[in-house]
Short mmCIF file of N, CA and C in Angstrom, two decimals:
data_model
loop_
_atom_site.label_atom_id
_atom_site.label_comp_id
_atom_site.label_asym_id
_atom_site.label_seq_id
_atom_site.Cartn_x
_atom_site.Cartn_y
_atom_site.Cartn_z
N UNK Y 18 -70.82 42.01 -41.69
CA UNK Y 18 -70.63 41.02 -40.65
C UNK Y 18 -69.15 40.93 -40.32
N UNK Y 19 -68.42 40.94 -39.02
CA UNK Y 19 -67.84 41.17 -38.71
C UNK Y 19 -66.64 39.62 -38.47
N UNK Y 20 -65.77 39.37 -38.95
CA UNK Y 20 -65.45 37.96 -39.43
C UNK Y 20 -64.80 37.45 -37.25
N UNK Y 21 -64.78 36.28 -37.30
CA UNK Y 21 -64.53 35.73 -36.16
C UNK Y 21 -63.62 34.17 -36.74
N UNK Y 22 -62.60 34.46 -36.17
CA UNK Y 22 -61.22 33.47 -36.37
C UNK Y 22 -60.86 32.79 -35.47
N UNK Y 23 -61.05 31.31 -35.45
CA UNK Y 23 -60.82 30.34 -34.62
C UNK Y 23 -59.72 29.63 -34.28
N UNK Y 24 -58.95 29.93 -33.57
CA UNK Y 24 -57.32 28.69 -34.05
C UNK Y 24 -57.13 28.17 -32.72
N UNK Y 25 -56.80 26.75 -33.25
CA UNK Y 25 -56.44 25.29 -32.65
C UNK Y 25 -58.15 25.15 -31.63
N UNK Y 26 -59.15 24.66 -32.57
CA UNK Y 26 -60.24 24.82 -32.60
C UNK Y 26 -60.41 23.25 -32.52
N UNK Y 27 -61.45 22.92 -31.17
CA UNK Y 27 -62.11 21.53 -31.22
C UNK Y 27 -63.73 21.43 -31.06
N UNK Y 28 -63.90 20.63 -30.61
CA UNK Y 28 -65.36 20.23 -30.47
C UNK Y 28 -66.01 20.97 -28.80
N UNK Y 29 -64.92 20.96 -27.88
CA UNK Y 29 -65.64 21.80 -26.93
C UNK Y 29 -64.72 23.67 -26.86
N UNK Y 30 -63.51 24.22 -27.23
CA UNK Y 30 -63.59 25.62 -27.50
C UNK Y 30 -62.17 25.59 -28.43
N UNK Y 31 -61.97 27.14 -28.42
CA UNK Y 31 -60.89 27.05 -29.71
C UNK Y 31 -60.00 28.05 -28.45
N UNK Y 32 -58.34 27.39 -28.59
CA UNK Y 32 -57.37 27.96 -28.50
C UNK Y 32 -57.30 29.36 -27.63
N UNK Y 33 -57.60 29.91 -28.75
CA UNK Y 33 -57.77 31.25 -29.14
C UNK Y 33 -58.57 31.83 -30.00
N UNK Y 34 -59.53 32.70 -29.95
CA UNK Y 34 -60.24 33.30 -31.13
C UNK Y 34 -60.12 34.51 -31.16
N UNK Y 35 -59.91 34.98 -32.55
CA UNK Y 35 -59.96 36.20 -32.53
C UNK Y 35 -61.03 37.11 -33.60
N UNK Y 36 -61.97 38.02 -33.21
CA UNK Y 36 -62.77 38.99 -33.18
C UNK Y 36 -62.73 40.69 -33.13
N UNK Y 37 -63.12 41.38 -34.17
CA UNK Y 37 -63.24 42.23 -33.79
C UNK Y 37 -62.14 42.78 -33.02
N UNK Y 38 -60.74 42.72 -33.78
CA UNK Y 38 -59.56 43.31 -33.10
C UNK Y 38 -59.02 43.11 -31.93
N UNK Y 39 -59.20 42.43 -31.43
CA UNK Y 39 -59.38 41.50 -29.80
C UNK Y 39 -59.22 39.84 -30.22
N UNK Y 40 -58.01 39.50 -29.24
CA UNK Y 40 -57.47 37.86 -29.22
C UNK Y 40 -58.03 37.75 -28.06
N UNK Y 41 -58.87 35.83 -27.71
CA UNK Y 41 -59.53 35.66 -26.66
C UNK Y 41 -58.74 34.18 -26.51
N UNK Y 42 -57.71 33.95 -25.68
CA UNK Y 42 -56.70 33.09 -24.88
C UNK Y 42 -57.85 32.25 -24.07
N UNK Y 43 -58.44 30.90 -24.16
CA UNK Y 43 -59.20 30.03 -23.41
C UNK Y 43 -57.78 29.85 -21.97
N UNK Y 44 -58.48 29.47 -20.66
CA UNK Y 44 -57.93 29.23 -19.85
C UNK Y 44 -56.63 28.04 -20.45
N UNK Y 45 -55.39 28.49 -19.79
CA UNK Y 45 -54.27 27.45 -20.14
C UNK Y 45 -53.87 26.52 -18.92
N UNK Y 46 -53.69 26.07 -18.33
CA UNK Y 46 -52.92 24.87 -17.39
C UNK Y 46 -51.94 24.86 -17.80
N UNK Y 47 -50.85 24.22 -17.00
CA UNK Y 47 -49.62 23.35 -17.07
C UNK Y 47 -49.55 22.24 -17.28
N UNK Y 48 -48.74 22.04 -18.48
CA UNK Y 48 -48.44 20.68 -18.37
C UNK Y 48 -47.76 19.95 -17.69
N UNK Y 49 -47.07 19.65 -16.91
CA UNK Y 49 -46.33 19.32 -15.95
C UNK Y 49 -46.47 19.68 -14.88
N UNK Y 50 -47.66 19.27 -14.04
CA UNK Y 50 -48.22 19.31 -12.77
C UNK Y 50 -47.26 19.65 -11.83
N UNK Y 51 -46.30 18.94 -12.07
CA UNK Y 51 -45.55 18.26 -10.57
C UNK Y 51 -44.80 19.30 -10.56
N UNK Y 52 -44.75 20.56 -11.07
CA UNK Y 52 -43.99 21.94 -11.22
C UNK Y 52 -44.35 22.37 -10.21
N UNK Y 53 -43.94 23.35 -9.12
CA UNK Y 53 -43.79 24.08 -8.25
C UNK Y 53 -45.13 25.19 -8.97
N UNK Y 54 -45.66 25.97 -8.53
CA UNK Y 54 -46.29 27.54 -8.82
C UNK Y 54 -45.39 28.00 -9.47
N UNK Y 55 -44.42 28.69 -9.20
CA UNK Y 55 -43.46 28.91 -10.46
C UNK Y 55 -43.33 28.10 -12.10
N UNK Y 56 -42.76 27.24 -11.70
CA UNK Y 56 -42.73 26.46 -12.62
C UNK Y 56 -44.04 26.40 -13.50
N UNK Y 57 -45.24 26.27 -12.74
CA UNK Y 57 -46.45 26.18 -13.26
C UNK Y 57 -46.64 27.47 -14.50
N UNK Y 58 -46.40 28.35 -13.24
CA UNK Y 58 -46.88 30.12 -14.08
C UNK Y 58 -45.97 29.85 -15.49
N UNK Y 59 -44.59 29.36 -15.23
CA UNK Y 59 -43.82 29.57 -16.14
C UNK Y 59 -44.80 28.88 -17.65
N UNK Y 60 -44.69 27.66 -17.47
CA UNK Y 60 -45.35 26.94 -18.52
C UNK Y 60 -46.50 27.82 -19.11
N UNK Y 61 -47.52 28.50 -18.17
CA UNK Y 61 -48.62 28.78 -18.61
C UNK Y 61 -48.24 30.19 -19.38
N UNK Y 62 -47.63 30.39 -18.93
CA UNK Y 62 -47.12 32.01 -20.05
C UNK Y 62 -46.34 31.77 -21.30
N UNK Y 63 -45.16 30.43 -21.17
CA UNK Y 63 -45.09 29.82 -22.36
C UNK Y 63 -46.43 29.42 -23.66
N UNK Y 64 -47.27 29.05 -22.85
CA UNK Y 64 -48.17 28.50 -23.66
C UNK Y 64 -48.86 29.70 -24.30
N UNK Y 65 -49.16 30.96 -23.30
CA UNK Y 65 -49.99 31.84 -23.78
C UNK Y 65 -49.22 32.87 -25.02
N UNK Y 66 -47.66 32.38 -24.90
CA UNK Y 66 -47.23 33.65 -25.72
C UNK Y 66 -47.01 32.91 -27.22
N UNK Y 67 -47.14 31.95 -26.96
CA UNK Y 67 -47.37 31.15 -28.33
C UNK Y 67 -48.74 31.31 -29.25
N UNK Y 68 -50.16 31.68 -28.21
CA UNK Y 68 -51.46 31.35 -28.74
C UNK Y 68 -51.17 32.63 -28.88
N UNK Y 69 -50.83 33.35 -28.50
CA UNK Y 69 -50.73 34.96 -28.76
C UNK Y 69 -49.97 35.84 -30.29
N UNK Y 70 -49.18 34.64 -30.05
CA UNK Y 70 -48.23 35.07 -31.56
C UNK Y 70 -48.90 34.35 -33.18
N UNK Y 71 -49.80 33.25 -32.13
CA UNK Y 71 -51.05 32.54 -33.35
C UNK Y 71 -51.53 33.32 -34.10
N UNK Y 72 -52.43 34.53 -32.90
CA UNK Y 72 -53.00 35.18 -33.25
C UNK Y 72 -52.71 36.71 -33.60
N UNK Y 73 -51.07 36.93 -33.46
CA UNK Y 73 -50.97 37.91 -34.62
C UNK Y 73 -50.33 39.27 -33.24
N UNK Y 74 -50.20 38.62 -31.79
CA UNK Y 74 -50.13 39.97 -31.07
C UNK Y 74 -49.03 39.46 -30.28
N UNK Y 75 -49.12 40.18 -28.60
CA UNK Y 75 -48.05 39.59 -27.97
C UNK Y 75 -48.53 40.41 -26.62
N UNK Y 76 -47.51 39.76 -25.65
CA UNK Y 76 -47.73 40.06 -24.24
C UNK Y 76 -47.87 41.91 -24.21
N UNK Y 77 -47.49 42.50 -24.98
CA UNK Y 77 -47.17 43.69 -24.82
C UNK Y 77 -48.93 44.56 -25.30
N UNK Y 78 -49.65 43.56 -25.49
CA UNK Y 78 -51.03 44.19 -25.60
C UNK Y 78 -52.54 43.64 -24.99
N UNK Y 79 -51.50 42.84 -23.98
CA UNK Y 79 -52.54 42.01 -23.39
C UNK Y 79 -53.65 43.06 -22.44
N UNK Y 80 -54.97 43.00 -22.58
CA UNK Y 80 -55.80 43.68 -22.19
C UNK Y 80 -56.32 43.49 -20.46
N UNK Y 81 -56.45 42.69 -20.40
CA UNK Y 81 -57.32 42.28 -19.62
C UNK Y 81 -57.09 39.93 -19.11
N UNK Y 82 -56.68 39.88 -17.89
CA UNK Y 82 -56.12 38.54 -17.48
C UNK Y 82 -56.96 38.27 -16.63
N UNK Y 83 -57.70 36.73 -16.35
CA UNK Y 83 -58.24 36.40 -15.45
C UNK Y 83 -57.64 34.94 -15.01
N UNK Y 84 -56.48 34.79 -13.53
CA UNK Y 84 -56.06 33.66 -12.78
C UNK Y 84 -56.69 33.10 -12.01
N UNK Y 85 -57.03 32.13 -12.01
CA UNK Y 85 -57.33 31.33 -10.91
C UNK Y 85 -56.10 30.44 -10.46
N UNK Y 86 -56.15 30.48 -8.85
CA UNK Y 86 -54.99 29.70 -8.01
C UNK Y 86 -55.66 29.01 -7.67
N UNK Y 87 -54.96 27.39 -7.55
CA UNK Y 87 -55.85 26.51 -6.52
C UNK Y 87 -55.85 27.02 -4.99
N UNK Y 88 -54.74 27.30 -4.72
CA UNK Y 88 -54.28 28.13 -3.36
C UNK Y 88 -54.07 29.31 -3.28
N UNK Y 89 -54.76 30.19 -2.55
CA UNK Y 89 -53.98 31.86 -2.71
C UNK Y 89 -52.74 32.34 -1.95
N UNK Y 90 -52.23 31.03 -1.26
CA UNK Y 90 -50.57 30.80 -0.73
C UNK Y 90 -49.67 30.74 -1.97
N UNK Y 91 -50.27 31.02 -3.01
CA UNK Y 91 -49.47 30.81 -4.33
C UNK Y 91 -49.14 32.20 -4.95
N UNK Y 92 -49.75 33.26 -3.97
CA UNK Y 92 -50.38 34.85 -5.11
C UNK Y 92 -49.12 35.17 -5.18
N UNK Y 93 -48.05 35.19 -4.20
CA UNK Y 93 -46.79 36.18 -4.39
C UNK Y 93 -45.92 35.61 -5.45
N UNK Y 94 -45.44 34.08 -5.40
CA UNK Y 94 -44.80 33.30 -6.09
C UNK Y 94 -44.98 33.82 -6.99
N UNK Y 95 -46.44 33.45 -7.60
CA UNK Y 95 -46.98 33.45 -9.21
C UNK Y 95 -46.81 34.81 -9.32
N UNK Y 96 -47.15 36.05 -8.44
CA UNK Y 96 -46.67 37.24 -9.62
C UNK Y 96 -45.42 37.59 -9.56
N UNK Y 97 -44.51 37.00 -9.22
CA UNK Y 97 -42.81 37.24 -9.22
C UNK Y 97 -42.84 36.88 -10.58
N UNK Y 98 -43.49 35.77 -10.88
CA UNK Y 98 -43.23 35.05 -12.53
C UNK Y 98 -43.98 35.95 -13.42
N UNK Y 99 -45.45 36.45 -12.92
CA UNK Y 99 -46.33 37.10 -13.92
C UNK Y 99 -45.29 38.85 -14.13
N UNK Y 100 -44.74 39.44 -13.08
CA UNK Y 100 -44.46 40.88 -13.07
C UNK Y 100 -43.04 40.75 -14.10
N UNK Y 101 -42.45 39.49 -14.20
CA UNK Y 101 -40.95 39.11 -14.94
C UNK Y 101 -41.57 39.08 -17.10
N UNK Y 102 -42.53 38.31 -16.64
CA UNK Y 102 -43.23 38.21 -17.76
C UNK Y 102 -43.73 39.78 -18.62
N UNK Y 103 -44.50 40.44 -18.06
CA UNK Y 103 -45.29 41.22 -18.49
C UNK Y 103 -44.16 42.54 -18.76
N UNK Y 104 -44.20 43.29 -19.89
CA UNK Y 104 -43.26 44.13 -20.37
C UNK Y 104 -43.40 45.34 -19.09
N UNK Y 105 -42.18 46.26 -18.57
CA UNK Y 105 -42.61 47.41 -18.10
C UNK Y 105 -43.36 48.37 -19.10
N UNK Y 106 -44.37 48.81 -18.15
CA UNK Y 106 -45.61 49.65 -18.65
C UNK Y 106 -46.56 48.89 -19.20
N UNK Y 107 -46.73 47.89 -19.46
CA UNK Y 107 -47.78 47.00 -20.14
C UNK Y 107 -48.47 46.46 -19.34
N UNK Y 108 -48.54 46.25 -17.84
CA UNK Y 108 -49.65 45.60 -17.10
C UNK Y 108 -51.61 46.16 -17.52
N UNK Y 109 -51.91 44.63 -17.66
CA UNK Y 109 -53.08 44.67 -18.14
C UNK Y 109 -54.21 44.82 -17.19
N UNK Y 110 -55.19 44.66 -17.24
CA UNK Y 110 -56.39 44.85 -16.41
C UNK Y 110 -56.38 43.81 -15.24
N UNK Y 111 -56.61 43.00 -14.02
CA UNK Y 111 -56.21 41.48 -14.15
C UNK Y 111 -57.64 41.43 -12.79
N UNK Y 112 -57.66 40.25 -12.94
CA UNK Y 112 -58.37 40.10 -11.77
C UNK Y 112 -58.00 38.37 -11.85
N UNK Y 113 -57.45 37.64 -9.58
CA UNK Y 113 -56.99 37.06 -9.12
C UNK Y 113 -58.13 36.21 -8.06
N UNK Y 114 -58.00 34.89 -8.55
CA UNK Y 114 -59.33 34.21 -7.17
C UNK Y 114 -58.70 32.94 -6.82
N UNK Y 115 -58.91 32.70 -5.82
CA UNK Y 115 -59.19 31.26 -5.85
C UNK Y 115 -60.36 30.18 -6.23
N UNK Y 116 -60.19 29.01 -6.58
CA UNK Y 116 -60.89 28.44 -7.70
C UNK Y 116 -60.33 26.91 -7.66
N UNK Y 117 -61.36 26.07 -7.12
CA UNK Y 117 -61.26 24.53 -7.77
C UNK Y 117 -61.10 24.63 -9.04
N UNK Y 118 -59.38 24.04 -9.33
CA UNK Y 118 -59.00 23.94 -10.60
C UNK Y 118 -59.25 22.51 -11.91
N UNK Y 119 -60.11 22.56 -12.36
CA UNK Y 119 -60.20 20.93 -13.25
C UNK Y 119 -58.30 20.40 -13.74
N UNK Y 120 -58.78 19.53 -13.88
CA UNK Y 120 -57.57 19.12 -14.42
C UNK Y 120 -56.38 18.43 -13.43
N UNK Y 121 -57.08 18.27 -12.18
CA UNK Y 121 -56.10 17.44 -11.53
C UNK Y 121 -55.72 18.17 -10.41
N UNK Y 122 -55.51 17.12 -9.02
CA UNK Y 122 -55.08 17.98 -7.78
C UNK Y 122 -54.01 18.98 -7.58
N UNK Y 123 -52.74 17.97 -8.67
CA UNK Y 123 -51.61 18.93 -8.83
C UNK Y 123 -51.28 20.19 -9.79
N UNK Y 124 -52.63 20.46 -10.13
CA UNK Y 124 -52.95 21.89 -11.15
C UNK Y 124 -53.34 23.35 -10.11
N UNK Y 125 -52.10 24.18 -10.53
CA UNK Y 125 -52.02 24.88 -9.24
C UNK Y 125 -52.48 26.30 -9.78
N UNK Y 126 -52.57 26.47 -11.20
CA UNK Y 126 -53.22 27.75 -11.93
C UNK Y 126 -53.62 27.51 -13.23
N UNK Y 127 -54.40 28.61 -13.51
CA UNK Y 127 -55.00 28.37 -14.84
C UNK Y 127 -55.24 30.18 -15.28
N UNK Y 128 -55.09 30.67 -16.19
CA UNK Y 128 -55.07 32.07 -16.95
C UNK Y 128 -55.70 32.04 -18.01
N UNK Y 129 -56.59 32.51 -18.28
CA UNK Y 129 -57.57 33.13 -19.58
C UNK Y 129 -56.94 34.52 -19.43
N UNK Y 130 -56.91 35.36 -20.92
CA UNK Y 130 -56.74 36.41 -20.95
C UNK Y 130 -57.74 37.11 -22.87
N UNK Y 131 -57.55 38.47 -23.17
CA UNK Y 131 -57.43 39.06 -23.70
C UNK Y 131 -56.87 39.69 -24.39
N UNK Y 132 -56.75 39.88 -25.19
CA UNK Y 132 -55.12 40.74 -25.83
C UNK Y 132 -56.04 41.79 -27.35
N UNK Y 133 -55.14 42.94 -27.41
CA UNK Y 133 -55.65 43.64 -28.39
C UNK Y 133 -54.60 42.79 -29.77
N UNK Y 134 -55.19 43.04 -31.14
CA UNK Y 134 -54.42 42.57 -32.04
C UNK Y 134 -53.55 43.83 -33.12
#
């Protein structure tokens, strides 16, 4: 049986889990709404490279990213921040939508991703 690792784990999902050699990043938000798209992306890649280092990996093996924008007037902004972020040669798989975001009007993205460990 193949062990499955839960961290910063609640009652509705965990953090991050990791499986079967593969880290699974739950969608992140910003904390600080009132951030510009930039600002936003920024936070949310802060957050992810932290759950990432939880779990033992780092931006440089991220597999596979799924964004949602509240606005897709946001796509260029946010990948000025995502292409600064992501190592050269390391771009991951990604796929980009728009998407009623929970968490409040002024929540302008949200990123789930993948990462190998």
């Amino acid at each position: 049986m193949t062990h499955i690792h839960r961290l910063e784990s609640g009652k509705r999902l965990s953090e991050v889990l990791v499986h079967d050699g593969r880290a699974f990043v739950s969608g992140q938000t910003a904390d600080d709404s009132t951030q510009c798209i930039r600002g936003q992306t920024r936070q949310v890649l802060g957050a992810i490279d932290r759950l990432l280092e939880l779990a033992g990996t780092d931006r440089t093996r991220v597999l596979f990213a799924n964004i949602w924008l509240r606005d897709l007037g946001d796509f260029d902004a946010m990948n000025e921040v995502w292409e600064g972020w992501i190592p050269e040669g390391c771009a991951p798989a990604r796929a980009t939508v728009a998407a009623g975001i929970l968490g409040g009007d002024d929540v302008r993205i949200e990123i789930a991703l993948q990462a190998a460990v």
